[in-house]
XYZ file of N, CA and C in Angstrom:
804
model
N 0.858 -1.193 0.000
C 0.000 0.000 0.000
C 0.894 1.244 0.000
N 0.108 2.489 -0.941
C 1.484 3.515 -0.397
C 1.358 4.149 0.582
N 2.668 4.973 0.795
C 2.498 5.796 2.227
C 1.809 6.688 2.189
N 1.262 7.060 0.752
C 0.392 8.046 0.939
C -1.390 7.950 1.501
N -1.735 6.486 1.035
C -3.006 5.802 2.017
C -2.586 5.185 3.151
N -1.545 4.567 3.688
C -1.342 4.590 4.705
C -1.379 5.848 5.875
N -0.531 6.292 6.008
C -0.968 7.279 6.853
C -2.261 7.768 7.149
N -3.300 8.206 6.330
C -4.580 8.653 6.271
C -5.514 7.455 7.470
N -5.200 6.323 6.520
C -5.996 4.829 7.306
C -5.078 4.622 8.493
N -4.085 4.902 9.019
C -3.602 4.973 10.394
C -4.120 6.198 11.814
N -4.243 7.541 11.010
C -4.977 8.408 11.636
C -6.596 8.177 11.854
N -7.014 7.587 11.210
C -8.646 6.688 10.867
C -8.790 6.065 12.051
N -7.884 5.395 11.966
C -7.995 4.108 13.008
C -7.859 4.593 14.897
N -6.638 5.297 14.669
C -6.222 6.220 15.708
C -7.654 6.542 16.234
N -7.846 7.528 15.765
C -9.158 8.252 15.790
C -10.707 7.319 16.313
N -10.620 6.847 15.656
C -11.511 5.673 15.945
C -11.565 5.374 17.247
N -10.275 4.528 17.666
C -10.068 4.147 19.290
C -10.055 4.733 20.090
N -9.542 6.196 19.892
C -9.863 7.235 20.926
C -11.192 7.416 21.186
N -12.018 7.674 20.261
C -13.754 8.060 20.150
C -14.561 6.483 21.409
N -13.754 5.531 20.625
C -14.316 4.461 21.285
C -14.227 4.432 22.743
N -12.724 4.593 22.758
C -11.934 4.604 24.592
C -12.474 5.657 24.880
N -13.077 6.665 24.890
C -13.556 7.329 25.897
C -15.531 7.638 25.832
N -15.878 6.666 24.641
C -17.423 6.283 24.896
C -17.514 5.579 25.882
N -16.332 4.618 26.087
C -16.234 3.580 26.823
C -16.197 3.983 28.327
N -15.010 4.856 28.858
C -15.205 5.438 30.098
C -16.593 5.895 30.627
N -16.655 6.720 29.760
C -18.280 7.702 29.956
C -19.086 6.254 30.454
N -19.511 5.447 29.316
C -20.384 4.863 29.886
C -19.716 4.248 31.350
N -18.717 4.010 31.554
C -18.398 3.203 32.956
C -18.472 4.423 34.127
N -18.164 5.410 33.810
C -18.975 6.345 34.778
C -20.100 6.583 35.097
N -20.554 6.388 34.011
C -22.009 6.386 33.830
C -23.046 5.234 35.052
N -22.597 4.047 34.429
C -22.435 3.074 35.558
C -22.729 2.788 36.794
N -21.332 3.701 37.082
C -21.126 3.593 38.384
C -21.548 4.954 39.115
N -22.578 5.587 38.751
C -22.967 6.336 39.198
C -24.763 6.100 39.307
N -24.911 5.300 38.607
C -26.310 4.524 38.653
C -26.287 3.837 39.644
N -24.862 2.888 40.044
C -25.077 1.754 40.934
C -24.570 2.855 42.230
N -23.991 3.835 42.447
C -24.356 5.018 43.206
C -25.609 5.393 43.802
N -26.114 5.349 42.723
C -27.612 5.971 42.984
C -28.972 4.815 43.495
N -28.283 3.719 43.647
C -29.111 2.405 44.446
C -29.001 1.797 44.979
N -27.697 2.521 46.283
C -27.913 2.351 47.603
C -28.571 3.252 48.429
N -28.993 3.041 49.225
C -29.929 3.704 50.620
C -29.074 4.199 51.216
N -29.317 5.592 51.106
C -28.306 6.646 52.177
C -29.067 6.976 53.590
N -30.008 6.744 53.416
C -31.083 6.818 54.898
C -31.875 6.000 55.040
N -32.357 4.696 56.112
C -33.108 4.345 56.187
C -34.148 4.772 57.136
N -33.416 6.016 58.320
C -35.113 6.483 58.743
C -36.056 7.413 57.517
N -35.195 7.655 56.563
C -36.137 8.358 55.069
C -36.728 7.483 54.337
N -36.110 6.798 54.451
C -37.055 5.568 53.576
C -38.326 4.703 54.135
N -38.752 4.944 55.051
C -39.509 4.619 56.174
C -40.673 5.360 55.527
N -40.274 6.308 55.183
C -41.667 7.460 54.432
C -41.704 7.862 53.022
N -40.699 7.000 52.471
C -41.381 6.888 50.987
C -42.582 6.334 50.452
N -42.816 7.256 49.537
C -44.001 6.326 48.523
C -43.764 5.315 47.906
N -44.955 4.693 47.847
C -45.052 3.179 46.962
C -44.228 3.885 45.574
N -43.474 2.656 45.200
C -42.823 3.020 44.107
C -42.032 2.075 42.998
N -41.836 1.922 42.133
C -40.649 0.939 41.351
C -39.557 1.325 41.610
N -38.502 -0.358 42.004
C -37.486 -0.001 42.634
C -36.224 0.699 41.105
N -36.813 0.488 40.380
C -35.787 1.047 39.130
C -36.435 2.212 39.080
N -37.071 2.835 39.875
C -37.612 4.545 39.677
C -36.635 4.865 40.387
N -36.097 4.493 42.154
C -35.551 5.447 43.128
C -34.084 5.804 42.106
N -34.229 7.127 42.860
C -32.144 7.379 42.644
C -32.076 7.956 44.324
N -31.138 7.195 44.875
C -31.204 7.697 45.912
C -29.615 8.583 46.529
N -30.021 9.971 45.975
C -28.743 10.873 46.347
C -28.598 11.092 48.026
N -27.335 11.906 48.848
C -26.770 11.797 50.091
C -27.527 12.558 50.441
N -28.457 13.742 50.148
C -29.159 14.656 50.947
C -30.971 14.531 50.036
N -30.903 13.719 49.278
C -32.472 13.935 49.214
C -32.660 12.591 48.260
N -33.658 11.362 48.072
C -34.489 10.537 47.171
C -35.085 11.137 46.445
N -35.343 10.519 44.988
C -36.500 11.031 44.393
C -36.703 9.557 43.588
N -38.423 9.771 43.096
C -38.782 8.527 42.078
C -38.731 9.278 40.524
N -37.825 8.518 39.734
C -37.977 9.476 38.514
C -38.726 8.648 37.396
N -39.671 9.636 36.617
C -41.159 9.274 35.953
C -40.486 9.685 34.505
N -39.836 8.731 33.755
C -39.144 9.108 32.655
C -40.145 9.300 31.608
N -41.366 9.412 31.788
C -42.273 9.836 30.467
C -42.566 11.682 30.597
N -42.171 11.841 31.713
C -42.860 13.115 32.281
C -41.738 14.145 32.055
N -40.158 13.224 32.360
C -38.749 13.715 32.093
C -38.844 14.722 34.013
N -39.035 14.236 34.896
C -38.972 14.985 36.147
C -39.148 13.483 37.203
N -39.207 14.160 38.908
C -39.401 13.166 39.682
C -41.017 13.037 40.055
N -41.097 12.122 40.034
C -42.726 11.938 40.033
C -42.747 12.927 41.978
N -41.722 12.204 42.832
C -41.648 12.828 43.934
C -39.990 12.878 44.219
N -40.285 14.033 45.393
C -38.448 13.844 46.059
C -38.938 14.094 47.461
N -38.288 13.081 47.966
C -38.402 13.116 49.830
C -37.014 13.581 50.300
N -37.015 14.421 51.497
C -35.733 14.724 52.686
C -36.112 14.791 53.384
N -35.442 14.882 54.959
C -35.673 14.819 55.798
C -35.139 16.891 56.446
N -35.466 17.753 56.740
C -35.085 18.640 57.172
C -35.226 19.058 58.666
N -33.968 19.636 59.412
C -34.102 19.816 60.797
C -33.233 20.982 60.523
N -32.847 21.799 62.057
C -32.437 22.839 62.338
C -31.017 23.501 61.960
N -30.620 22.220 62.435
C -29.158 22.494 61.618
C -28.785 22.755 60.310
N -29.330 22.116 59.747
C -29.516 22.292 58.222
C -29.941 23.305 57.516
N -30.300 24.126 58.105
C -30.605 25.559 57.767
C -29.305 26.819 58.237
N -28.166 26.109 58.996
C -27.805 27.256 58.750
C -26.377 27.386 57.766
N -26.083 28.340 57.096
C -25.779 28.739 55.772
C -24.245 28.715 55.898
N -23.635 28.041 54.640
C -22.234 28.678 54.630
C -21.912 28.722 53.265
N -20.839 29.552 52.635
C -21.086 30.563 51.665
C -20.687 29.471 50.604
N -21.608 29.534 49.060
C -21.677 28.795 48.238
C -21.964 29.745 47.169
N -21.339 28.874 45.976
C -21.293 29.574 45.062
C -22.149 28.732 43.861
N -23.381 29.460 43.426
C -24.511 28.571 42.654
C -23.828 28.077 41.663
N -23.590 26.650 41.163
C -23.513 26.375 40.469
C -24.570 26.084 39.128
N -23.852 25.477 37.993
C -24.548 25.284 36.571
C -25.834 24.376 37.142
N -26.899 24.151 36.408
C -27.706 22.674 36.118
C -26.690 21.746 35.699
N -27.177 20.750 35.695
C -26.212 19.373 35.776
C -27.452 18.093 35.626
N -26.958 17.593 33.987
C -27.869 16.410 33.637
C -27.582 15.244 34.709
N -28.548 14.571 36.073
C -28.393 13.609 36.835
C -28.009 12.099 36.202
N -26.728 12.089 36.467
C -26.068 10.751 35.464
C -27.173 9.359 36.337
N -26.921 9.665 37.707
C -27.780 8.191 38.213
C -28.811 7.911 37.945
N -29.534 8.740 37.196
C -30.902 8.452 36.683
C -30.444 7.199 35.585
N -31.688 5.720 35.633
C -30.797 4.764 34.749
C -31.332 4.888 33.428
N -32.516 5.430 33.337
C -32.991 5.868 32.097
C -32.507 7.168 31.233
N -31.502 7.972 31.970
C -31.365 9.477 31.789
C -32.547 10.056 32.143
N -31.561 11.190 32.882
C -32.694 12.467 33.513
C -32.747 13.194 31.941
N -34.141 14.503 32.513
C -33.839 15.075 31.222
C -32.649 16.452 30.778
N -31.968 16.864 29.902
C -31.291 17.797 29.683
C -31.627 18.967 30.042
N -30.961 19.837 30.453
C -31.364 21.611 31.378
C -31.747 22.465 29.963
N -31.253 21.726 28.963
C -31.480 23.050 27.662
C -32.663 22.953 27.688
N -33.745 21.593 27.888
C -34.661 21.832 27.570
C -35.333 23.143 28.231
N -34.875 23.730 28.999
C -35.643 24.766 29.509
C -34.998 26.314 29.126
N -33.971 26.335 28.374
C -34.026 27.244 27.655
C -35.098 28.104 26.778
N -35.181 29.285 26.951
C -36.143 29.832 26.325
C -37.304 29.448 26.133
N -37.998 28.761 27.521
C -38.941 27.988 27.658
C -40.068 28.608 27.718
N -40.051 29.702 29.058
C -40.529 31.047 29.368
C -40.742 30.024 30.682
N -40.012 29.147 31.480
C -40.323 28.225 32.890
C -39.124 28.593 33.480
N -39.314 28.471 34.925
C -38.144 28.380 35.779
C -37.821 26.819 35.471
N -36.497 26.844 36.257
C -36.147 25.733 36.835
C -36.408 25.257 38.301
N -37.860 24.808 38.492
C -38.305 25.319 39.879
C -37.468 23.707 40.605
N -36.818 24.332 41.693
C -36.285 22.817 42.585
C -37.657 22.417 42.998
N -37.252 21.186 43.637
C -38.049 20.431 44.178
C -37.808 20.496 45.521
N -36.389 19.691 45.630
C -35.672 19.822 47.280
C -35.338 21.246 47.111
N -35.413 22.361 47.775
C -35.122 23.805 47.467
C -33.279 23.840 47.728
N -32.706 24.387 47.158
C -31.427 24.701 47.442
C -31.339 25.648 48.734
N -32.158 26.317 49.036
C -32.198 26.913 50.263
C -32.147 26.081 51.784
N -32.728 24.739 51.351
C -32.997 23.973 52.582
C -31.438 23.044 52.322
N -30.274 23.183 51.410
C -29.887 22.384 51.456
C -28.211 23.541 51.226
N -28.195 24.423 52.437
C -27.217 25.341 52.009
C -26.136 25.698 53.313
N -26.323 23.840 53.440
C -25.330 23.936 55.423
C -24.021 23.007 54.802
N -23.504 22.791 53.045
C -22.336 22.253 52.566
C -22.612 23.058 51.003
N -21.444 22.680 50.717
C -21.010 22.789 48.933
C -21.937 21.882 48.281
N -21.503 20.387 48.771
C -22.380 19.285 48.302
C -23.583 19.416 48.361
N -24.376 19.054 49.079
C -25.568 19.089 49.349
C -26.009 20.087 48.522
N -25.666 20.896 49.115
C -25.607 22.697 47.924
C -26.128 22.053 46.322
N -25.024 22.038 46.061
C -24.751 21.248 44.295
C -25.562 20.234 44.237
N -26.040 19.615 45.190
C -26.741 18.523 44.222
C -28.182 18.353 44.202
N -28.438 19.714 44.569
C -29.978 20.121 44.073
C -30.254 20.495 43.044
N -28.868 20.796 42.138
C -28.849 21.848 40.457
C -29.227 20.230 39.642
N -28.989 19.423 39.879
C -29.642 18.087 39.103
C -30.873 18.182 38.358
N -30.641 17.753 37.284
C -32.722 18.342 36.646
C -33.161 17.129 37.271
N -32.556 15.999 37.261
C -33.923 14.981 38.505
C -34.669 15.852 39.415
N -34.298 16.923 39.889
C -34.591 17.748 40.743
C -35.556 19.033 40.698
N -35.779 19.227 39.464
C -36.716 20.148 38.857
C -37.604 19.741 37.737
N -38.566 21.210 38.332
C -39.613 21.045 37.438
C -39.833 22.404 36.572
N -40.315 22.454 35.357
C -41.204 23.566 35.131
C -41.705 24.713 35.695
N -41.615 25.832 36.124
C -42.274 26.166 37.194
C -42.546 27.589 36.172
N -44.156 28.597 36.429
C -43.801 29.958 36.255
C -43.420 30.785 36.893
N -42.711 31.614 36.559
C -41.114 32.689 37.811
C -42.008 33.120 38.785
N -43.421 33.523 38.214
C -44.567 34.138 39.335
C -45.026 32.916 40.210
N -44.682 31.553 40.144
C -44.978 30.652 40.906
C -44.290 30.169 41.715
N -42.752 30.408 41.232
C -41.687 29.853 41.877
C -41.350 31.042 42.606
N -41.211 32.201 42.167
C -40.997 33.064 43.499
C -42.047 33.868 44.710
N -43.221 33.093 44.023
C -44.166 33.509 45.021
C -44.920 32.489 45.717
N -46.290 31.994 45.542
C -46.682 30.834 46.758
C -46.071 29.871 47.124
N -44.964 29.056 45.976
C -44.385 28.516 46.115
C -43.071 28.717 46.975
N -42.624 29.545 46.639
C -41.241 30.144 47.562
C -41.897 30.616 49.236
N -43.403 30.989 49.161
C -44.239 30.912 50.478
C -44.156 29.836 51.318
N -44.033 28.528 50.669
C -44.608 27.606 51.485
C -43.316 27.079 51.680
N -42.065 27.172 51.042
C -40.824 26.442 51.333
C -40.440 27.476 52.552
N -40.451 28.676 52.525
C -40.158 28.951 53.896
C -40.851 29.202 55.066
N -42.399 28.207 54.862
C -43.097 28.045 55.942
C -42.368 26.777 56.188
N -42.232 25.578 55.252
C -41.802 24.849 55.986
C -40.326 24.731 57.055
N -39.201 25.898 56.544
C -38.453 26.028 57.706
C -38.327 26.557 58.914
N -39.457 27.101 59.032
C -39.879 27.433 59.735
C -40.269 26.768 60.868
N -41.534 25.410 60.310
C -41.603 24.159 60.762
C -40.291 23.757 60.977
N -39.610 23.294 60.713
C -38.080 22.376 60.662
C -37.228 23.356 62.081
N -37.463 25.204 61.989
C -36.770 24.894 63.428
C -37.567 24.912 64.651
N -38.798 25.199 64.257
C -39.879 25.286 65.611
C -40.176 23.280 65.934
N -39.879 22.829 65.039
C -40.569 21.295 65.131
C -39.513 20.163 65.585
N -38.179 21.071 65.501
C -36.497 20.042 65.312
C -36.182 19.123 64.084
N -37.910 18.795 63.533
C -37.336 17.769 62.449
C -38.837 17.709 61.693
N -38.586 17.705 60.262
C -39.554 17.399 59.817
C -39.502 16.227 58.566
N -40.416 16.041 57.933
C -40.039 14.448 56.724
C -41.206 15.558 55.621
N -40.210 15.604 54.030
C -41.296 16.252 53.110
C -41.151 15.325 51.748
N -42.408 15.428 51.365
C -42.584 14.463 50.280
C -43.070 15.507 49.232
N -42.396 15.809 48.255
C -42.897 17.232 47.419
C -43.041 16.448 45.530
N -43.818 17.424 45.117
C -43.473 17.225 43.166
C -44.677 17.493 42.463
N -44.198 17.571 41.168
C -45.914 17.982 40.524
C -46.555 16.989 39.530
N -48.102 17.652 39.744
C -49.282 16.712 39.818
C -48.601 16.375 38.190
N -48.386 15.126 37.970
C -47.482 14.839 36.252
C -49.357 14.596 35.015
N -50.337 14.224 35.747
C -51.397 13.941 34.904
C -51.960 15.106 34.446
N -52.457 15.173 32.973
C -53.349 16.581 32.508
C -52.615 17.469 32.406
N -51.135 17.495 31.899
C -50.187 18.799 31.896
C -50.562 19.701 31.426
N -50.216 21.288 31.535
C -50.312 22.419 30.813
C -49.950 22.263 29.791
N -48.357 21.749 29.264
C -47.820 22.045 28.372
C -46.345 21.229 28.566
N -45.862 20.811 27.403
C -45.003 20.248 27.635
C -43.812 21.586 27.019
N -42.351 21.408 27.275
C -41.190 21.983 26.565
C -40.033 20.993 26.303
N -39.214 22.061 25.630
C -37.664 21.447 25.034
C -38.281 20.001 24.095
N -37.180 19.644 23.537
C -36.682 18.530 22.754
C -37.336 16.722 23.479
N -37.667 17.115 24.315
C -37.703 15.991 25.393
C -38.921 15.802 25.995
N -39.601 16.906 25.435
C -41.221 16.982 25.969
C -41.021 16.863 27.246
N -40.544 17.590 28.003
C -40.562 17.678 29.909
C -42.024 18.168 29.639
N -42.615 18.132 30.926
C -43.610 18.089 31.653
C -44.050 19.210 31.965
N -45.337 20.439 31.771
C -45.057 20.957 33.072
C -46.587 20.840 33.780
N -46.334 20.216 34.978
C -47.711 20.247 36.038
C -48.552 21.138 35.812
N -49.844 20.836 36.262
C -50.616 21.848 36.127
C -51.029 22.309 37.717
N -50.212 21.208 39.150
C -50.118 21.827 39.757
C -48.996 20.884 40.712
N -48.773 21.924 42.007
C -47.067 20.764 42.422
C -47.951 20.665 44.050
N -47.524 20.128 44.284
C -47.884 19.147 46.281
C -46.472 19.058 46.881
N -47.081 19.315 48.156
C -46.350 19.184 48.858
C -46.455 18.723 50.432
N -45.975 17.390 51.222
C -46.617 16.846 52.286
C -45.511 16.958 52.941
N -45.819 17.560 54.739
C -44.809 18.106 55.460
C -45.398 17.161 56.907
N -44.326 16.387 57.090
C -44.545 15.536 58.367
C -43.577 15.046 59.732
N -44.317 15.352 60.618
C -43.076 15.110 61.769
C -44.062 14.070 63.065
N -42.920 13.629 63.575
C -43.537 12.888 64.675
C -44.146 14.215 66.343
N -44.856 13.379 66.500
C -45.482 13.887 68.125
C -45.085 12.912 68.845
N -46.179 13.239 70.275
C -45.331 12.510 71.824
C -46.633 10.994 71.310
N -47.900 11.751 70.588
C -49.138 10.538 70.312
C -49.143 10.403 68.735
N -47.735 10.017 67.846
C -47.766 9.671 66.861
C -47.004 10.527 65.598
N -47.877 9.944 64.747
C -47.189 10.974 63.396
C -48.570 12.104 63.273
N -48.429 13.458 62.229
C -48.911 14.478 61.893
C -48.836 15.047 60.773
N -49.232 15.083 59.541
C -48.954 15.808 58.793
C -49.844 16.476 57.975
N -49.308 17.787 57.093
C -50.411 18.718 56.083
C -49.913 18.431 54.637
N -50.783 18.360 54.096
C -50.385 18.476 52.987
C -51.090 19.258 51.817
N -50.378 19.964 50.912
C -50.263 21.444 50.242
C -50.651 20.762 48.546
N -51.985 21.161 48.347
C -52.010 21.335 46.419
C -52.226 22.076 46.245
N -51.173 23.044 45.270
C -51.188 23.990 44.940
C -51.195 24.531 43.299
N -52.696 24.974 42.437
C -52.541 25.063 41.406
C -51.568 25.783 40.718
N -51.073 25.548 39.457
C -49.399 26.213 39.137
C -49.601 27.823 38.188
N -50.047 28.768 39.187
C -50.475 29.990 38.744
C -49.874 30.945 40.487
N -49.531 32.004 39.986
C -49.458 32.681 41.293
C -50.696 32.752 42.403
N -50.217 33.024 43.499
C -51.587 33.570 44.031
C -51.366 34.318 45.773
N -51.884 35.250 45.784
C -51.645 35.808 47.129
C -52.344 35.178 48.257
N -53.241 33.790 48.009
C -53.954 33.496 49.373
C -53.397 33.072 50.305
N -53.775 32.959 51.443
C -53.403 31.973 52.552
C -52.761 30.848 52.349
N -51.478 30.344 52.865
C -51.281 28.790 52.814
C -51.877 27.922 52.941
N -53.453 28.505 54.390
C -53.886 27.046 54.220
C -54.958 26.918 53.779
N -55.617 27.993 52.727
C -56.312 27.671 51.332
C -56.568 26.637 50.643
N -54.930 26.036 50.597
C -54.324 25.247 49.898
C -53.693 24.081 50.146
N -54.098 23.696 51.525
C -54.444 22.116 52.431
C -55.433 21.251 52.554
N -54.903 20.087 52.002
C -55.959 19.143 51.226
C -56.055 17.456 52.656
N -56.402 16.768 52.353
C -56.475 15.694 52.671
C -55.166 14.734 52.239
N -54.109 14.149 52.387
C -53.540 13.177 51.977
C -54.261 11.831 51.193
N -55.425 11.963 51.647
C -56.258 10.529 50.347
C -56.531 11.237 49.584
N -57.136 12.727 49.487
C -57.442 12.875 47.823
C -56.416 13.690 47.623
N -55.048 14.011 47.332
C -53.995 14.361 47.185
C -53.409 13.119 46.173
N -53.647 12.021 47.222
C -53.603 10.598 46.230
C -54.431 10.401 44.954
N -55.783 10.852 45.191
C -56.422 9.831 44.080
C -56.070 11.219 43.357
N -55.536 12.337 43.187
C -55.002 13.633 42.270
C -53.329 12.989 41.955
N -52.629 12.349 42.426
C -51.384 12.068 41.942
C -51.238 10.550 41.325
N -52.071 9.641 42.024
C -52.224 8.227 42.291
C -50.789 7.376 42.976
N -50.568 8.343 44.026
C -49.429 7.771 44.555
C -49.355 7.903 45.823
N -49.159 6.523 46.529
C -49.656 5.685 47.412
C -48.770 6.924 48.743
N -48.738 7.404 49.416
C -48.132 8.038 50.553
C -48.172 7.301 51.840
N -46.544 7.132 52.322
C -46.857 6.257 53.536
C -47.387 5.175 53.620
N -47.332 4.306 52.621
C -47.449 3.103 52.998
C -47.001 2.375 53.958
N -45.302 2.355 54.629
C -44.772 1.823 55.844
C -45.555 1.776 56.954
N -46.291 2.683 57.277
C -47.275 3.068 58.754
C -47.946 2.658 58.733
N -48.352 2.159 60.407
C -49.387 1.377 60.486
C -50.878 1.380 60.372
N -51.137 0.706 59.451
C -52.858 1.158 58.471
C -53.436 2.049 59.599
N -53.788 1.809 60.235
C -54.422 2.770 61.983
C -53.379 4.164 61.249
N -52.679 4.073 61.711
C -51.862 5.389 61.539
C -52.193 5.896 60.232
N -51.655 5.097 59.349
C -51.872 6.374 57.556
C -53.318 6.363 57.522
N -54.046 5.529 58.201
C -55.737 5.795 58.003
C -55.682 7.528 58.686
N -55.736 7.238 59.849
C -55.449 8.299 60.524
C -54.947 10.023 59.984
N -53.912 9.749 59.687
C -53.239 10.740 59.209
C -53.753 11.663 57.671
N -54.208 10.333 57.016
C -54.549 10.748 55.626
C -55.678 11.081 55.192
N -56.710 10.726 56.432
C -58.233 11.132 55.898
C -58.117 12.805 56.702
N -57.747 13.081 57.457
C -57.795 14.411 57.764
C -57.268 15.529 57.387
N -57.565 16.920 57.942
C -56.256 17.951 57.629
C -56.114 18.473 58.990
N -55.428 18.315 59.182
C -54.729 18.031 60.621
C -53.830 19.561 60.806
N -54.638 20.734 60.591
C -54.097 22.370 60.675
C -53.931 22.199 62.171
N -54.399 21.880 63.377
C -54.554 22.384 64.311
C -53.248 21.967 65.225
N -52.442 20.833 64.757
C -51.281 20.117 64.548
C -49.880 21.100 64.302
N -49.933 22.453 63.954
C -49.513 23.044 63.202
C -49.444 24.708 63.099
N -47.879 25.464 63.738
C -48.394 27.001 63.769
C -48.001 27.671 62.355
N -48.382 28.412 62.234
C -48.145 29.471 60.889
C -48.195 30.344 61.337
């Protein structure tokens, strides 16, 4: 052969193996960041998850979520928040960041480019601003939804800092948050993400006579009312999401807990 096709078909080849050797890494990072994402970093949090498929959880160091890959978001994300955890040390916001442990893939952040949506968190970065880490790994789109800026910085941004509120008057609270994925407004981006037509949110802590909790549907439009306007029942919260809450507890108990609204449980 001459040296003049040689060379060409040697750089070919070159080329080739490089492209390959580092598809190859990626995916082994890839990997191992899935099999990351399916171990249990808490088992008193997991105690209060929803019914769920075990190839939905990704379970990150400061918050779970179940991810609903038709919807491209988490169907829910649970943490646990207490006092400490609220207080602040200085961080610097980072980018969005496509969640590799998702095993289906999360969806891409462009999709929300020029969407006219926030990137509304789920776990708020505010509740998660006592490390770097923790910090950072709320920018995950597993972690967001759709949101409008008038929603995300208003009732919504209302009720996340009622609940810390709860968290230091209460020492500890358990939240099960995400939006309603059935009957969307509208979908965006390349990927058809989701956006709710409204997001929930269930805020629960133990007493000296049991468990307690409220829980928040909130349609996805601004609104100046009252928080607890917008406190529903935990059973029809369900038959609006179709997802089972608290199953672990004892039927007496989630009977309990879920047919009521249990405001009186509760200061604002």
């Amino acid at each position: 052969m001459k040296r003049k096709y040689t060379y060409p078909l040697l750089m070919m080849v070159v080329i080739t193996l490089i492209v390959l050797g580092e598809k190859y890494i990626e995916n082994q990072e890839k990997n191992e960041l899935v099999k990351a994402g399916e171990v249990v970093k808490s088992q008193e949090l997991s105690f209060f998850f929803p019914k769920a498929e075990s190839n939905t959880l990704v379970y990150h160091e400061y918050y779970t979520l179940s991810y609903n890959e038709p919807a491209e978001q988490a169907a829910w994300v649970a943490y646990m928040l207490t006092p400490d955890q609220l207080k602040r040390v200085e961080v610097s916001r980072p980018y969005f960041d496509i969640d590799a442990a998702v095993m289906t893939g999360a969806a891409d952040w462009r999709n929300y480019k020029n969407s006219g949506y926030d990137r509304g968190h789920l776990c708020p970065a505010g509740d998660r601003s006592f490390s770097s880490q923790a910090y950072n790994e709320t920018f995950l789109t597993s972690n967001i939804s759709p949101q409008l800026h008038e929603f995300n910085n208003g009732v919504w941004n209302r009720l996340e800092n009622q609940v810390r509120d709860w968290a230091r008057g209460y020492d500890k609270v358990t939240i099960v948050t995400g939006g309603v994925l059935a009957d969307p407004l509208a979908t965006i981006g390349h990927e058809n993400v989701i956006v709710p037509r409204a997001f929930y949110k269930i805020v629960l802590r133990e007493t000296a006579s049991g468990y307690t909790c409220l829980a928040f549907l909130i349609p996805h439009s601004e609104s100046d009312r009252d928080l607890k306007a917008f406190v529903v029942s935990v059973d029809s919260l369900e038959a609006v999401t179709g997802i089972d809450f608290f199953p672990k507890l004892e039927n007496s108990e989630e009977n309990r807990i879920e047919k009521e609204k249990l405001l009186k449980d509760w200061k604002f």
